[in-house]
Coordinates of C-alpha atoms in Angstrom, one line a residue:
X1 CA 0.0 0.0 0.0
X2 CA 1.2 3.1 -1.1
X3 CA 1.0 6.5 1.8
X4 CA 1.3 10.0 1.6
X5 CA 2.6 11.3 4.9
X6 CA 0.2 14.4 5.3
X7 CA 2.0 15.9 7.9
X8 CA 5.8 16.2 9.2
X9 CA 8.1 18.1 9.6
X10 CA 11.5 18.7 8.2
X11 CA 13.6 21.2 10.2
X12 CA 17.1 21.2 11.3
X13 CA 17.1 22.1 15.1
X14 CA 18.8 20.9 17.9
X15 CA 15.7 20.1 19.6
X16 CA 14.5 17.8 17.0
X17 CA 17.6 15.7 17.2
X18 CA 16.1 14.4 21.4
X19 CA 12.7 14.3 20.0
X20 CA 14.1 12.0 16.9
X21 CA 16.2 9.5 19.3
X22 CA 13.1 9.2 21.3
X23 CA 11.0 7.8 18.6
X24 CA 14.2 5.4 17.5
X25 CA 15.3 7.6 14.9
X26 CA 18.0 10.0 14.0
X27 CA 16.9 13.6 12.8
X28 CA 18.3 13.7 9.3
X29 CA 17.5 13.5 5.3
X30 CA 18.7 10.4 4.8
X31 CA 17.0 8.6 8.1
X32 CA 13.7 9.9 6.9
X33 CA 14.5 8.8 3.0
X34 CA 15.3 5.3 4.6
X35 CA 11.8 5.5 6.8
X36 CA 10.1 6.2 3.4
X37 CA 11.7 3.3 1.4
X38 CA 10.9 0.8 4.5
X39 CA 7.3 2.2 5.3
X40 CA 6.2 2.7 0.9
X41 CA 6.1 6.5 2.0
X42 CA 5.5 8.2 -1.5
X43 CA 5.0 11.5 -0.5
X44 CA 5.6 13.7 2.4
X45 CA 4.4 17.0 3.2
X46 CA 6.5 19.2 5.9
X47 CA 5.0 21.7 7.9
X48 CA 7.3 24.7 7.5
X49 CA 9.6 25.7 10.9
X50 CA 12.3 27.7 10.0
X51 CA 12.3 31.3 11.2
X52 CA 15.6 33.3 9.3
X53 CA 13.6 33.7 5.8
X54 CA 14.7 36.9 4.7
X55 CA 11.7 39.5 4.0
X56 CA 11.4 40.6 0.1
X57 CA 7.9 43.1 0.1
X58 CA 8.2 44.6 3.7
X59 CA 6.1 42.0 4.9
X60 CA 6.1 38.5 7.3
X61 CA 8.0 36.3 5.9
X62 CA 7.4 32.5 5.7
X63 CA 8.8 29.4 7.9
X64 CA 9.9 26.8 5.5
X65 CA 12.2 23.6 6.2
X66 CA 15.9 22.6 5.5
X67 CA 17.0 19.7 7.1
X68 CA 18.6 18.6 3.7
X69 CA 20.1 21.7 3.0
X70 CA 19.8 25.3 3.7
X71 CA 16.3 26.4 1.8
X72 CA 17.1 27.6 -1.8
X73 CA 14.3 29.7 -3.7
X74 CA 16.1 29.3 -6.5
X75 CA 17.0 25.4 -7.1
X76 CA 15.0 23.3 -4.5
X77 CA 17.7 22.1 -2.1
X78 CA 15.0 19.2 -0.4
X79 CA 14.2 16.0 -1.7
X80 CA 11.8 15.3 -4.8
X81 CA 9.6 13.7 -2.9
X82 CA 9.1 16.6 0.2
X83 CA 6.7 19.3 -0.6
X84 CA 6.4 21.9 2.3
X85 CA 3.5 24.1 3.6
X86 CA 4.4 27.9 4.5
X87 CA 4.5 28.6 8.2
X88 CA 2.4 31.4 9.7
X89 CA 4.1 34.1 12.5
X90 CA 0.8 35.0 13.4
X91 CA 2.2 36.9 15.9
X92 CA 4.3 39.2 14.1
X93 CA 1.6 40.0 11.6
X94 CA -1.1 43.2 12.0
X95 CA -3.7 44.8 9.7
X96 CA -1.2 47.5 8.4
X97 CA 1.4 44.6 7.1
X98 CA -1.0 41.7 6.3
X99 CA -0.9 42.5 2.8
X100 CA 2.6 42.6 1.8
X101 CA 2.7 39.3 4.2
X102 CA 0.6 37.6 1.5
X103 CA 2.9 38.9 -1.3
X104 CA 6.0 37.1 0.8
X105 CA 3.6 34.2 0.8
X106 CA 2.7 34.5 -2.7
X107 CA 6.8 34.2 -3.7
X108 CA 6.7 31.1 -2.6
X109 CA 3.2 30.0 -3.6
X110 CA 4.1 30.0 -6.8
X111 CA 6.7 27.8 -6.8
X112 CA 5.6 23.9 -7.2
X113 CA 6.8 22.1 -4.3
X114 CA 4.6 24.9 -1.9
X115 CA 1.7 22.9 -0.8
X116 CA -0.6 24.3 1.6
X117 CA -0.2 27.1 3.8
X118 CA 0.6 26.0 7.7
X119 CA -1.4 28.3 10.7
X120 CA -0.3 27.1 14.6
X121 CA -2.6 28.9 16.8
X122 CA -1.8 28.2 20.6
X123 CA 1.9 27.8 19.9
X124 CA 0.7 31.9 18.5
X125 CA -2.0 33.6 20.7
X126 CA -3.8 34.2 17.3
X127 CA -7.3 32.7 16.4
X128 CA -6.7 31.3 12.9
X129 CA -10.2 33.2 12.3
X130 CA -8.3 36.7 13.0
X131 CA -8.9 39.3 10.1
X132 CA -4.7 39.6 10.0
X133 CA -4.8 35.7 8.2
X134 CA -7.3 36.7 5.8
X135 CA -5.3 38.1 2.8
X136 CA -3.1 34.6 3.8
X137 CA -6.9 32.9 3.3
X138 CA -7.4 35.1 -0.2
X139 CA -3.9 33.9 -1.2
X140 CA -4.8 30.3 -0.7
X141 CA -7.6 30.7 -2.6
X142 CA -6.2 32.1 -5.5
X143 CA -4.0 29.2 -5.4
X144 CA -5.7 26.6 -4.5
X145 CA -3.9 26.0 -1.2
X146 CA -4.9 24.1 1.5
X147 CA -4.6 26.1 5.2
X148 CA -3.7 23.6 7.8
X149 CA -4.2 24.4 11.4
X150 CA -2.4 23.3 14.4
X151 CA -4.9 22.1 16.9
X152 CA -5.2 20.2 20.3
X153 CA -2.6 19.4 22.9
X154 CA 0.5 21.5 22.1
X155 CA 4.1 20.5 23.1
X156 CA 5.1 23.5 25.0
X157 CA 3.5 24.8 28.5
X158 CA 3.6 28.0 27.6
X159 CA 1.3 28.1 24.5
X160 CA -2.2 29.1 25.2
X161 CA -4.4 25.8 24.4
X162 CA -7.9 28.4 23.5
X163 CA -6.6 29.6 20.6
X164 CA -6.3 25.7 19.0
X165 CA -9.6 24.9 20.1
X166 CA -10.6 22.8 16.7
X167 CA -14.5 25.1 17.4
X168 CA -12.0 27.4 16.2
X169 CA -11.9 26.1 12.4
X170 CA -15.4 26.2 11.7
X171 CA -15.5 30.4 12.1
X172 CA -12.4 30.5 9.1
X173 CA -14.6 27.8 7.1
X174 CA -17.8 29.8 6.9
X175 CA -16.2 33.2 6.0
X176 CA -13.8 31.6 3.6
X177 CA -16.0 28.2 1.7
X178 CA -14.1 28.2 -1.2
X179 CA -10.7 27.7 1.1
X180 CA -10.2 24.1 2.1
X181 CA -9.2 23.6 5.7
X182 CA -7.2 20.8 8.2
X183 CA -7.8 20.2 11.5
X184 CA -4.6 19.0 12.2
X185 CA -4.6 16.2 15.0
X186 CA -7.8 16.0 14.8
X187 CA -7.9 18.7 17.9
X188 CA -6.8 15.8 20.1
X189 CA -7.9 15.5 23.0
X190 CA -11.6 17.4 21.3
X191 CA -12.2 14.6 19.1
X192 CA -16.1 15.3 19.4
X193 CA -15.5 18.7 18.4
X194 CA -13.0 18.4 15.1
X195 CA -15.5 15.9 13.8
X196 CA -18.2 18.2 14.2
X197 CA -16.8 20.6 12.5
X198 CA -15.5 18.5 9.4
X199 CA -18.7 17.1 9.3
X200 CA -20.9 20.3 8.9
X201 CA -18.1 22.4 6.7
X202 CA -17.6 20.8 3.3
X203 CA -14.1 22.6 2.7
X204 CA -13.1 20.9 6.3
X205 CA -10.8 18.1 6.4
X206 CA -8.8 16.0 8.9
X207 CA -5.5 15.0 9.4
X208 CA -4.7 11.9 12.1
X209 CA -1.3 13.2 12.8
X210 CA 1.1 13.9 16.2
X211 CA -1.0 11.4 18.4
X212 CA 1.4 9.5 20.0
X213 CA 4.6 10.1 20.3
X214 CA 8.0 7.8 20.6
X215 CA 7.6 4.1 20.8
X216 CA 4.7 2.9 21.2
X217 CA 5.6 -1.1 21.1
X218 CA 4.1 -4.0 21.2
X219 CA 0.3 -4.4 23.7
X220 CA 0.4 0.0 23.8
X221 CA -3.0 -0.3 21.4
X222 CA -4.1 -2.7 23.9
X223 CA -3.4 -0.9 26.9
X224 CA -4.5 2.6 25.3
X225 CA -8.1 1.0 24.1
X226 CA -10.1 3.2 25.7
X227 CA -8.5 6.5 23.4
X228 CA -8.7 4.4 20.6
X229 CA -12.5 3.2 20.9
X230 CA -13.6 7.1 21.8
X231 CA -11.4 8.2 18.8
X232 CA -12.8 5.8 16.1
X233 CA -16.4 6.2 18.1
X234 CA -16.3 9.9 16.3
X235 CA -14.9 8.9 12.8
X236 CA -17.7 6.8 12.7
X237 CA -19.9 9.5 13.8
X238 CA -18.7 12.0 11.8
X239 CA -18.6 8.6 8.6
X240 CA -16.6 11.0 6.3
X241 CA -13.7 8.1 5.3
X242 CA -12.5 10.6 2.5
X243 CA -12.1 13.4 4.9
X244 CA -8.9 12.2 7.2
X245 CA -5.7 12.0 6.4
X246 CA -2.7 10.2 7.3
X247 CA -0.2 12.0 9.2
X248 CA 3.1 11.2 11.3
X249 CA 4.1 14.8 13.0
X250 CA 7.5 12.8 12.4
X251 CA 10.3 13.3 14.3
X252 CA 7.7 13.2 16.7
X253 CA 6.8 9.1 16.7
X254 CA 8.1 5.9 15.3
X255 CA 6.9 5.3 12.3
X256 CA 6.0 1.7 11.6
X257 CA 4.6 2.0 15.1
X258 CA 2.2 5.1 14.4
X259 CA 1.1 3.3 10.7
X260 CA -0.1 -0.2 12.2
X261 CA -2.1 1.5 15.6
X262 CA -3.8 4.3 12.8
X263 CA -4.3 0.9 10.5
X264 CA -6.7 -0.6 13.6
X265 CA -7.9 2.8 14.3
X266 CA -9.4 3.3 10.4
X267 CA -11.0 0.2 8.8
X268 CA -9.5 -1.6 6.9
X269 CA -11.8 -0.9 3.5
X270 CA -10.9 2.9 4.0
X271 CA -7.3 2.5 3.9
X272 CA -6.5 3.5 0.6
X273 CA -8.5 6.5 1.3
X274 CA -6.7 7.3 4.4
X275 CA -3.2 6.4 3.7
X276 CA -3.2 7.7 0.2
X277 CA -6.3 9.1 -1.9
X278 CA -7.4 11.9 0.9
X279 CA -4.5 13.5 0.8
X280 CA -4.3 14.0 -3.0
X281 CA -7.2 15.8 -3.0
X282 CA -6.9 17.9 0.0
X283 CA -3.2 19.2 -1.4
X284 CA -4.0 18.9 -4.8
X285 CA -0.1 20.0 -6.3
X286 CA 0.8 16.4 -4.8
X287 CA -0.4 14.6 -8.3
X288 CA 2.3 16.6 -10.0
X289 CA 5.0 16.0 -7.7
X290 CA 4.9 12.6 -7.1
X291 CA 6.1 12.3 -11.3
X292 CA 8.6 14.0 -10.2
X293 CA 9.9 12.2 -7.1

């Protein structure tokens, strides 16, 4: 079975190296390149982290990933088969420089391997719904770029968890219908709510990702069953098979682990769908990309 890894990252820090041993692996290209040929990962899509983009319109610049090599605009320095979505600073943005924000954006929109635009509210005290993201929103429309949104449990005690409530999504998806959205970690631990909110919004989608984290092992489904049941309990609710995605939130988990718990959390007749189809659809550039890689 072929997978599309819907969400990763890709980002050359020190403190990606810890949470890389932790999960069995080593935080580098050619680990994750050996993960993909050992897992039939096809595809990956890397939520962008860097912070030193230069500004070229007065605006906010982008985060966008390196850990093959420093970022080139000019002759992608990252691997064929990596396409990246642009990181929001929600923080840094205001009314008076949204605009020329969206034409930093739009640099890098244009190029092929830009997938989706990335949003990480808690981690930023911003709601994604703030008028500041809406030229961002117009962009990704014009585009056709997917705006995925950190939501849920976040890895740092200082970030602000009201701001990632997943309720949050659904005031973005009404103003903006023609702009598809991702709940990303399906707003773990408000399972009940990302559903909701995918189920009632038809430019809402899902992605599965950043769940667990290290090894899992052998009998950890087992002992866990009670998270599992209530998280499939509301993908069945919500019955929308082509509206989750596979995702790792790699360097975050082991990866063979992650695949087989999601593979009894999903049913097994909407595997393809998960693991694959979903995802092609939500960040449509990936059908050109994968001839490529």
């Amino acid at each position: 079975m072929k997978i599309i890894d819907a969400h990763m990252h890709y980002f050359n820090v020190d403190g990606f190296k810890e949470v890389a041993a932790r999960a069995g692996y080593e935080n580098t290209s050619a680990c994750w390149q050996q993960i993909c040929e050992d897992n039939n990962i096809v595809f990956s899509v890397a939520m962008g982290n860097t912070e030193d983009v230069p500004s070229c319109f007065g605006g906010i610049s982008p985060r966008l990933i390196d850990l093959n090599a420093p970022f080139d605009d000019v002759v992608y320095s990252q691997p064929a088969n990596i396409g990246y979505c642009l990181g929001v600073k929600s923080e840094l943005i205001t009314l008076e420089n949204a605009e020329k924000t969206a034409m930093e954006f739009e640099y890098y929109a244009k190029k092929p391997q830009c997938v989706g635009i990335k949003i990480y509210p808690g981690y930023r005290p911003v709601y994604v719904y703030d008028k500041r993201h809406w030229p961002l929103f117009e962009l990704a429309r014009a585009y056709d770029l997917p705006v995925a949104v950190h939501t849920g449990d976040t890895a740092s005690s200082d970030a602000r968890l009201r701001y990632a409530h997943p309720l949050t999504v659904d005031e973005a998806a009404v103003d903006f219908p023609d702009v598809k959205f991702v709940i990303c970690h399906c707003g773990n631990p408000w399972f009940a709510d990302a559903t909701e909110v995918a189920a009632k919004n038809p430019n809402v989608y899902i992605d599965l990702s950043g769940l667990l984290e290290g090894i899992p092992g052998a009998g950890f489904y087992d002992r866990q069953k009670a998270y599992f049941d209530y998280l499939s309990m509301w993908l069945n609710y919500m019955g929308r098979w082509d509206k989750i995605m596979y995702g790792s939130d790699w360097p975050l988990v082991n990866i063979s682990d992650y695949i087989a718990i999601l593979s009894r959390v999903v049913p097994e007749e909407h595997h393809e769908k998960f693991f694959y189809d979903n995802a092609l659809h939500v960040y449509g550039r990936i059908k050109n990309l994968l001839s490529l890689s």
